[in-house]
Backbone as XML, in Angstrom:
<?xml version="1.0"?>
<chain id="A" units="angstrom">
  <residue number="1" name="MET">
    <atom name="N" x="-0.059" y="31.259" z="-97.740"/>
    <atom name="CA" x="-0.694" y="30.655" z="-96.593"/>
    <atom name="C" x="0.083" y="31.066" z="-95.344"/>
  </residue>
  <residue number="2" name="SER">
    <atom name="N" x="-0.620" y="31.487" z="-94.326"/>
    <atom name="CA" x="0.081" y="31.874" z="-93.102"/>
    <atom name="C" x="0.589" y="30.618" z="-92.402"/>
  </residue>
  <residue number="3" name="ALA">
    <atom name="N" x="1.739" y="30.721" z="-91.816"/>
    <atom name="CA" x="2.385" y="29.550" z="-91.206"/>
    <atom name="C" x="1.965" y="29.403" z="-89.762"/>
  </residue>
  <residue number="4" name="HIS">
    <atom name="N" x="0.658" y="29.230" z="-89.519"/>
    <atom name="CA" x="0.230" y="28.922" z="-88.156"/>
    <atom name="C" x="-0.899" y="27.903" z="-88.187"/>
  </residue>
  <residue number="5" name="CYS">
    <atom name="N" x="-0.959" y="27.080" z="-87.154"/>
    <atom name="CA" x="-1.884" y="25.959" z="-87.080"/>
    <atom name="C" x="-3.185" y="26.396" z="-86.412"/>
  </residue>
  <residue number="6" name="MET">
    <atom name="N" x="-4.310" y="25.986" z="-86.989"/>
    <atom name="CA" x="-5.607" y="26.354" z="-86.436"/>
    <atom name="C" x="-5.899" y="25.627" z="-85.116"/>
  </residue>
  <residue number="7" name="LEU">
    <atom name="N" x="-5.402" y="24.405" z="-84.953"/>
    <atom name="CA" x="-5.712" y="23.597" z="-83.774"/>
    <atom name="C" x="-4.748" y="23.852" z="-82.625"/>
  </residue>
  <residue number="8" name="THR">
    <atom name="N" x="-3.457" y="23.751" z="-82.889"/>
    <atom name="CA" x="-2.477" y="23.886" z="-81.808"/>
    <atom name="C" x="-1.995" y="25.314" z="-81.623"/>
  </residue>
  <residue number="9" name="GLY">
    <atom name="N" x="-2.174" y="26.146" z="-82.646"/>
    <atom name="CA" x="-1.719" y="27.527" z="-82.556"/>
    <atom name="C" x="-0.228" y="27.697" z="-82.738"/>
  </residue>
  <residue number="10" name="SER">
    <atom name="N" x="0.461" y="26.644" z="-83.200"/>
    <atom name="CA" x="1.915" y="26.772" z="-83.378"/>
    <atom name="C" x="2.225" y="27.742" z="-84.509"/>
  </residue>
  <residue number="11" name="LYS">
    <atom name="N" x="3.186" y="28.611" z="-84.261"/>
    <atom name="CA" x="3.592" y="29.657" z="-85.200"/>
    <atom name="C" x="5.087" y="29.538" z="-85.460"/>
  </residue>
  <residue number="12" name="PRO">
    <atom name="N" x="5.599" y="30.295" z="-86.416"/>
    <atom name="CA" x="7.048" y="30.240" z="-86.656"/>
    <atom name="C" x="7.847" y="30.709" z="-85.443"/>
  </residue>
  <residue number="13" name="GLY">
    <atom name="N" x="8.974" y="30.060" z="-85.239"/>
    <atom name="CA" x="9.925" y="30.503" z="-84.233"/>
    <atom name="C" x="11.047" y="31.236" z="-84.939"/>
  </residue>
  <residue number="14" name="PHE">
    <atom name="N" x="11.731" y="32.090" z="-84.226"/>
    <atom name="CA" x="12.801" y="32.873" z="-84.839"/>
    <atom name="C" x="14.106" y="32.619" z="-84.116"/>
  </residue>
  <residue number="15" name="GLY">
    <atom name="N" x="15.183" y="32.700" z="-84.856"/>
    <atom name="CA" x="16.500" y="32.466" z="-84.283"/>
    <atom name="C" x="17.567" y="33.002" z="-85.198"/>
  </residue>
  <residue number="16" name="ASN">
    <atom name="N" x="18.759" y="32.461" z="-85.072"/>
    <atom name="CA" x="19.887" y="32.912" z="-85.869"/>
    <atom name="C" x="20.502" y="31.761" z="-86.641"/>
  </residue>
  <residue number="17" name="ARG">
    <atom name="N" x="20.906" y="32.075" z="-87.870"/>
    <atom name="CA" x="21.786" y="31.188" z="-88.625"/>
    <atom name="C" x="23.191" y="31.556" z="-88.190"/>
  </residue>
  <residue number="18" name="ILE">
    <atom name="N" x="24.012" y="30.587" z="-87.932"/>
    <atom name="CA" x="25.381" y="30.883" z="-87.526"/>
    <atom name="C" x="26.320" y="30.257" z="-88.547"/>
  </residue>
  <residue number="19" name="SER">
    <atom name="N" x="27.083" y="31.094" z="-89.232"/>
    <atom name="CA" x="27.990" y="30.623" z="-90.278"/>
    <atom name="C" x="29.246" y="30.018" z="-89.654"/>
  </residue>
  <residue number="20" name="HIS">
    <atom name="N" x="30.095" y="29.495" z="-90.520"/>
    <atom name="CA" x="31.356" y="28.913" z="-90.051"/>
    <atom name="C" x="32.210" y="29.960" z="-89.348"/>
  </residue>
  <residue number="21" name="SER">
    <atom name="N" x="32.135" y="31.218" z="-89.820"/>
    <atom name="CA" x="32.916" y="32.282" z="-89.188"/>
    <atom name="C" x="32.194" y="32.856" z="-87.966"/>
  </residue>
  <residue number="22" name="HIS">
    <atom name="N" x="31.072" y="32.247" z="-87.601"/>
    <atom name="CA" x="30.261" y="32.620" z="-86.439"/>
    <atom name="C" x="29.533" y="33.956" z="-86.614"/>
  </residue>
  <residue number="23" name="ARG">
    <atom name="N" x="29.318" y="34.344" z="-87.845"/>
    <atom name="CA" x="28.507" y="35.535" z="-88.132"/>
    <atom name="C" x="27.043" y="35.122" z="-88.028"/>
  </residue>
  <residue number="24" name="ARG">
    <atom name="N" x="26.225" y="35.946" z="-87.387"/>
    <atom name="CA" x="24.826" y="35.598" z="-87.153"/>
    <atom name="C" x="23.894" y="36.395" z="-88.054"/>
  </residue>
  <residue number="25" name="THR">
    <atom name="N" x="22.978" y="35.686" z="-88.697"/>
    <atom name="CA" x="21.919" y="36.320" z="-89.475"/>
    <atom name="C" x="20.605" y="35.688" z="-89.052"/>
  </residue>
  <residue number="26" name="SER">
    <atom name="N" x="19.529" y="36.437" z="-89.218"/>
    <atom name="CA" x="18.274" y="35.954" z="-88.674"/>
    <atom name="C" x="17.632" y="34.915" z="-89.584"/>
  </residue>
  <residue number="27" name="ARG">
    <atom name="N" x="16.913" y="33.986" z="-88.988"/>
    <atom name="CA" x="16.214" y="32.936" z="-89.711"/>
    <atom name="C" x="14.886" y="32.631" z="-89.047"/>
  </residue>
  <residue number="28" name="ARG">
    <atom name="N" x="14.098" y="31.780" z="-89.691"/>
    <atom name="CA" x="12.751" y="31.474" z="-89.234"/>
    <atom name="C" x="12.543" y="29.957" z="-89.247"/>
  </residue>
  <residue number="29" name="PHE">
    <atom name="N" x="12.015" y="29.413" z="-88.161"/>
    <atom name="CA" x="11.702" y="27.989" z="-88.071"/>
    <atom name="C" x="10.195" y="27.844" z="-88.275"/>
  </residue>
  <residue number="30" name="ASP">
    <atom name="N" x="9.776" y="27.420" z="-89.469"/>
    <atom name="CA" x="8.350" y="27.276" z="-89.753"/>
    <atom name="C" x="7.837" y="25.907" z="-89.309"/>
  </residue>
  <residue number="31" name="PRO">
    <atom name="N" x="6.608" y="25.849" z="-88.756"/>
    <atom name="CA" x="6.006" y="24.547" z="-88.469"/>
    <atom name="C" x="5.610" y="23.865" z="-89.778"/>
  </residue>
  <residue number="32" name="ASN">
    <atom name="N" x="5.462" y="22.555" z="-89.740"/>
    <atom name="CA" x="5.098" y="21.771" z="-90.926"/>
    <atom name="C" x="3.587" y="21.907" z="-91.150"/>
  </residue>
  <residue number="33" name="ILE">
    <atom name="N" x="3.178" y="22.921" z="-91.913"/>
    <atom name="CA" x="1.767" y="23.257" z="-92.113"/>
    <atom name="C" x="1.227" y="22.556" z="-93.354"/>
  </residue>
  <residue number="34" name="GLN">
    <atom name="N" x="0.062" y="21.931" z="-93.202"/>
    <atom name="CA" x="-0.623" y="21.246" z="-94.296"/>
    <atom name="C" x="-2.069" y="21.717" z="-94.351"/>
  </residue>
  <residue number="35" name="ARG">
    <atom name="N" x="-2.655" y="21.750" z="-95.545"/>
    <atom name="CA" x="-4.092" y="22.026" z="-95.687"/>
    <atom name="C" x="-4.805" y="20.700" z="-95.885"/>
  </residue>
  <residue number="36" name="LYS">
    <atom name="N" x="-5.747" y="20.393" z="-94.990"/>
    <atom name="CA" x="-6.459" y="19.121" z="-95.049"/>
    <atom name="C" x="-7.948" y="19.384" z="-95.116"/>
  </residue>
  <residue number="37" name="ARG">
    <atom name="N" x="-8.652" y="18.536" z="-95.853"/>
    <atom name="CA" x="-10.096" y="18.639" z="-95.998"/>
    <atom name="C" x="-10.723" y="17.467" z="-95.265"/>
  </residue>
  <residue number="38" name="TYR">
    <atom name="N" x="-11.634" y="17.768" z="-94.338"/>
    <atom name="CA" x="-12.304" y="16.741" z="-93.547"/>
    <atom name="C" x="-13.810" y="16.847" z="-93.739"/>
  </residue>
  <residue number="39" name="TRP">
    <atom name="N" x="-14.497" y="15.714" z="-93.665"/>
    <atom name="CA" x="-15.954" y="15.692" z="-93.692"/>
    <atom name="C" x="-16.451" y="15.892" z="-92.265"/>
  </residue>
  <residue number="40" name="LEU">
    <atom name="N" x="-17.318" y="16.887" z="-92.085"/>
    <atom name="CA" x="-17.890" y="17.196" z="-90.774"/>
    <atom name="C" x="-19.341" y="16.703" z="-90.773"/>
  </residue>
  <residue number="41" name="PRO">
    <atom name="N" x="-19.609" y="15.516" z="-90.224"/>
    <atom name="CA" x="-20.947" y="14.924" z="-90.330"/>
    <atom name="C" x="-22.046" y="15.731" z="-89.648"/>
  </residue>
  <residue number="42" name="SER">
    <atom name="N" x="-21.728" y="16.395" z="-88.541"/>
    <atom name="CA" x="-22.765" y="17.138" z="-87.807"/>
    <atom name="C" x="-23.317" y="18.290" z="-88.636"/>
  </residue>
  <residue number="43" name="GLU">
    <atom name="N" x="-22.507" y="18.868" z="-89.517"/>
    <atom name="CA" x="-22.956" y="19.991" z="-90.343"/>
    <atom name="C" x="-23.213" y="19.576" z="-91.785"/>
  </residue>
  <residue number="44" name="GLY">
    <atom name="N" x="-22.894" y="18.332" z="-92.119"/>
    <atom name="CA" x="-23.133" y="17.820" z="-93.460"/>
    <atom name="C" x="-22.319" y="18.521" z="-94.533"/>
  </residue>
  <residue number="45" name="ARG">
    <atom name="N" x="-21.078" y="18.875" z="-94.214"/>
    <atom name="CA" x="-20.237" y="19.568" z="-95.182"/>
    <atom name="C" x="-18.770" y="19.252" z="-94.923"/>
  </residue>
  <residue number="46" name="HIS">
    <atom name="N" x="-17.944" y="19.607" z="-95.885"/>
    <atom name="CA" x="-16.499" y="19.481" z="-95.736"/>
    <atom name="C" x="-15.951" y="20.766" z="-95.125"/>
  </residue>
  <residue number="47" name="VAL">
    <atom name="N" x="-14.897" y="20.635" z="-94.328"/>
    <atom name="CA" x="-14.177" y="21.804" z="-93.817"/>
    <atom name="C" x="-12.718" y="21.660" z="-94.223"/>
  </residue>
  <residue number="48" name="ARG">
    <atom name="N" x="-12.107" y="22.751" z="-94.603"/>
    <atom name="CA" x="-10.694" y="22.757" z="-94.974"/>
    <atom name="C" x="-9.932" y="23.426" z="-93.838"/>
  </residue>
  <residue number="49" name="LEU">
    <atom name="N" x="-9.018" y="22.681" z="-93.230"/>
    <atom name="CA" x="-8.274" y="23.174" z="-92.074"/>
    <atom name="C" x="-6.799" y="23.309" z="-92.415"/>
  </residue>
  <residue number="50" name="THR">
    <atom name="N" x="-6.165" y="24.322" z="-91.847"/>
    <atom name="CA" x="-4.727" y="24.523" z="-91.966"/>
    <atom name="C" x="-4.105" y="24.019" z="-90.666"/>
  </residue>
  <residue number="51" name="LEU">
    <atom name="N" x="-3.462" y="22.858" z="-90.758"/>
    <atom name="CA" x="-2.979" y="22.174" z="-89.566"/>
    <atom name="C" x="-1.495" y="21.850" z="-89.675"/>
  </residue>
  <residue number="52" name="SER">
    <atom name="N" x="-0.846" y="21.772" z="-88.511"/>
    <atom name="CA" x="0.526" y="21.276" z="-88.484"/>
    <atom name="C" x="0.469" y="19.747" z="-88.561"/>
  </residue>
  <residue number="53" name="ALA">
    <atom name="N" x="1.588" y="19.123" z="-88.877"/>
    <atom name="CA" x="1.636" y="17.667" z="-88.987"/>
    <atom name="C" x="1.253" y="17.020" z="-87.653"/>
  </residue>
  <residue number="54" name="ARG">
    <atom name="N" x="1.655" y="17.631" z="-86.555"/>
    <atom name="CA" x="1.305" y="17.106" z="-85.243"/>
    <atom name="C" x="-0.202" y="17.200" z="-85.000"/>
  </residue>
  <residue number="55" name="ALA">
    <atom name="N" x="-0.823" y="18.287" z="-85.464"/>
    <atom name="CA" x="-2.261" y="18.466" z="-85.284"/>
    <atom name="C" x="-3.061" y="17.473" z="-86.126"/>
  </residue>
  <residue number="56" name="VAL">
    <atom name="N" x="-2.536" y="17.081" z="-87.295"/>
    <atom name="CA" x="-3.210" y="16.077" z="-88.125"/>
    <atom name="C" x="-3.300" y="14.766" z="-87.348"/>
  </residue>
  <residue number="57" name="LYS">
    <atom name="N" x="-2.219" y="14.406" z="-86.652"/>
    <atom name="CA" x="-2.233" y="13.197" z="-85.820"/>
    <atom name="C" x="-3.208" y="13.342" z="-84.656"/>
  </residue>
  <residue number="58" name="THR">
    <atom name="N" x="-3.307" y="14.549" z="-84.098"/>
    <atom name="CA" x="-4.248" y="14.802" z="-83.011"/>
    <atom name="C" x="-5.677" y="14.623" z="-83.484"/>
  </residue>
  <residue number="59" name="VAL">
    <atom name="N" x="-5.997" y="15.122" z="-84.690"/>
    <atom name="CA" x="-7.336" y="14.964" z="-85.250"/>
    <atom name="C" x="-7.641" y="13.484" z="-85.452"/>
  </residue>
  <residue number="60" name="ASP">
    <atom name="N" x="-6.662" y="12.712" z="-85.899"/>
    <atom name="CA" x="-6.860" y="11.274" z="-86.065"/>
    <atom name="C" x="-7.177" y="10.600" z="-84.738"/>
  </residue>
  <residue number="61" name="THR">
    <atom name="N" x="-6.604" y="11.108" z="-83.654"/>
    <atom name="CA" x="-6.800" y="10.512" z="-82.334"/>
    <atom name="C" x="-8.138" y="10.920" z="-81.714"/>
  </residue>
  <residue number="62" name="ILE">
    <atom name="N" x="-8.432" y="12.224" z="-81.687"/>
    <atom name="CA" x="-9.623" y="12.700" z="-80.963"/>
    <atom name="C" x="-10.859" y="12.800" z="-81.840"/>
  </residue>
  <residue number="63" name="GLY">
    <atom name="N" x="-10.697" y="12.778" z="-83.153"/>
    <atom name="CA" x="-11.836" y="12.889" z="-84.063"/>
    <atom name="C" x="-12.035" y="14.322" z="-84.527"/>
  </residue>
  <residue number="64" name="ILE">
    <atom name="N" x="-12.671" y="14.463" z="-85.681"/>
    <atom name="CA" x="-12.839" y="15.785" z="-86.291"/>
    <atom name="C" x="-13.826" y="16.651" z="-85.512"/>
  </residue>
  <residue number="65" name="GLU">
    <atom name="N" x="-14.862" y="16.048" z="-84.934"/>
    <atom name="CA" x="-15.853" y="16.839" z="-84.186"/>
    <atom name="C" x="-15.203" y="17.525" z="-82.985"/>
  </residue>
  <residue number="66" name="ALA">
    <atom name="N" x="-14.425" y="16.771" z="-82.213"/>
    <atom name="CA" x="-13.751" y="17.337" z="-81.036"/>
    <atom name="C" x="-12.706" y="18.364" z="-81.458"/>
  </residue>
  <residue number="67" name="ALA">
    <atom name="N" x="-12.036" y="18.105" z="-82.569"/>
    <atom name="CA" x="-11.021" y="19.039" z="-83.047"/>
    <atom name="C" x="-11.655" y="20.368" z="-83.460"/>
  </residue>
  <residue number="68" name="VAL">
    <atom name="N" x="-12.775" y="20.308" z="-84.180"/>
    <atom name="CA" x="-13.457" y="21.538" z="-84.601"/>
    <atom name="C" x="-13.973" y="22.296" z="-83.384"/>
  </residue>
  <residue number="69" name="THR">
    <atom name="N" x="-14.429" y="21.576" z="-82.363"/>
    <atom name="CA" x="-14.868" y="22.225" z="-81.121"/>
    <atom name="C" x="-13.713" y="22.981" z="-80.468"/>
  </residue>
  <residue number="70" name="ARG">
    <atom name="N" x="-12.513" y="22.361" z="-80.437"/>
    <atom name="CA" x="-11.332" y="23.031" z="-79.863"/>
    <atom name="C" x="-10.922" y="24.245" z="-80.693"/>
  </residue>
  <residue number="71" name="ILE">
    <atom name="N" x="-11.009" y="24.107" z="-82.010"/>
    <atom name="CA" x="-10.637" y="25.227" z="-82.886"/>
    <atom name="C" x="-11.577" y="26.403" z="-82.662"/>
  </residue>
  <residue number="72" name="ARG">
    <atom name="N" x="-12.864" y="26.124" z="-82.584"/>
    <atom name="CA" x="-13.845" y="27.193" z="-82.352"/>
    <atom name="C" x="-13.685" y="27.805" z="-80.973"/>
  </residue>
  <residue number="73" name="ALA">
    <atom name="N" x="-13.260" y="27.020" z="-79.973"/>
    <atom name="CA" x="-13.035" y="27.546" z="-78.630"/>
    <atom name="C" x="-11.861" y="28.533" z="-78.615"/>
  </residue>
  <residue number="74" name="ARG">
    <atom name="N" x="-10.924" y="28.347" z="-79.535"/>
    <atom name="CA" x="-9.796" y="29.290" z="-79.665"/>
    <atom name="C" x="-10.214" y="30.559" z="-80.368"/>
  </residue>
  <residue number="75" name="GLY">
    <atom name="N" x="-11.438" y="30.600" z="-80.926"/>
    <atom name="CA" x="-11.930" y="31.807" z="-81.585"/>
    <atom name="C" x="-11.641" y="31.836" z="-83.068"/>
  </residue>
  <residue number="76" name="VAL">
    <atom name="N" x="-11.298" y="30.703" z="-83.663"/>
    <atom name="CA" x="-10.995" y="30.634" z="-85.094"/>
    <atom name="C" x="-12.257" y="30.207" z="-85.824"/>
  </residue>
  <residue number="77" name="LYS">
    <atom name="N" x="-12.574" y="30.888" z="-86.923"/>
    <atom name="CA" x="-13.757" y="30.558" z="-87.713"/>
    <atom name="C" x="-13.467" y="29.334" z="-88.580"/>
  </residue>
  <residue number="78" name="VAL">
    <atom name="N" x="-14.406" y="28.366" z="-88.578"/>
    <atom name="CA" x="-14.237" y="27.152" z="-89.394"/>
    <atom name="C" x="-15.290" y="27.151" z="-90.472"/>
  </residue>
</chain>
C-alpha cells in the first residue's frame, strides 16, 4: 500500500537517523495510513479509502459525502 492519504495528501517525510556517535543515515517518517470502508449513500455503494488517522477524524467531522467531493477535486479516483 502506498503511504499517502487520499484526502489530505500527506506523504512520507524524509530525514536522518542520528546514532550516539552522531553518524547520520537516512530514514523515512510514514504517516499513519489506514484503509477504511465507508457507505456512500448518494451512489448506493461502499467506497474503500486509504486515509491517514487525521483524515479519518476529518471524515467524521465533515461527513463522507463532503470528503469524497474533496478527494475527487484533488483528482483522485474513488
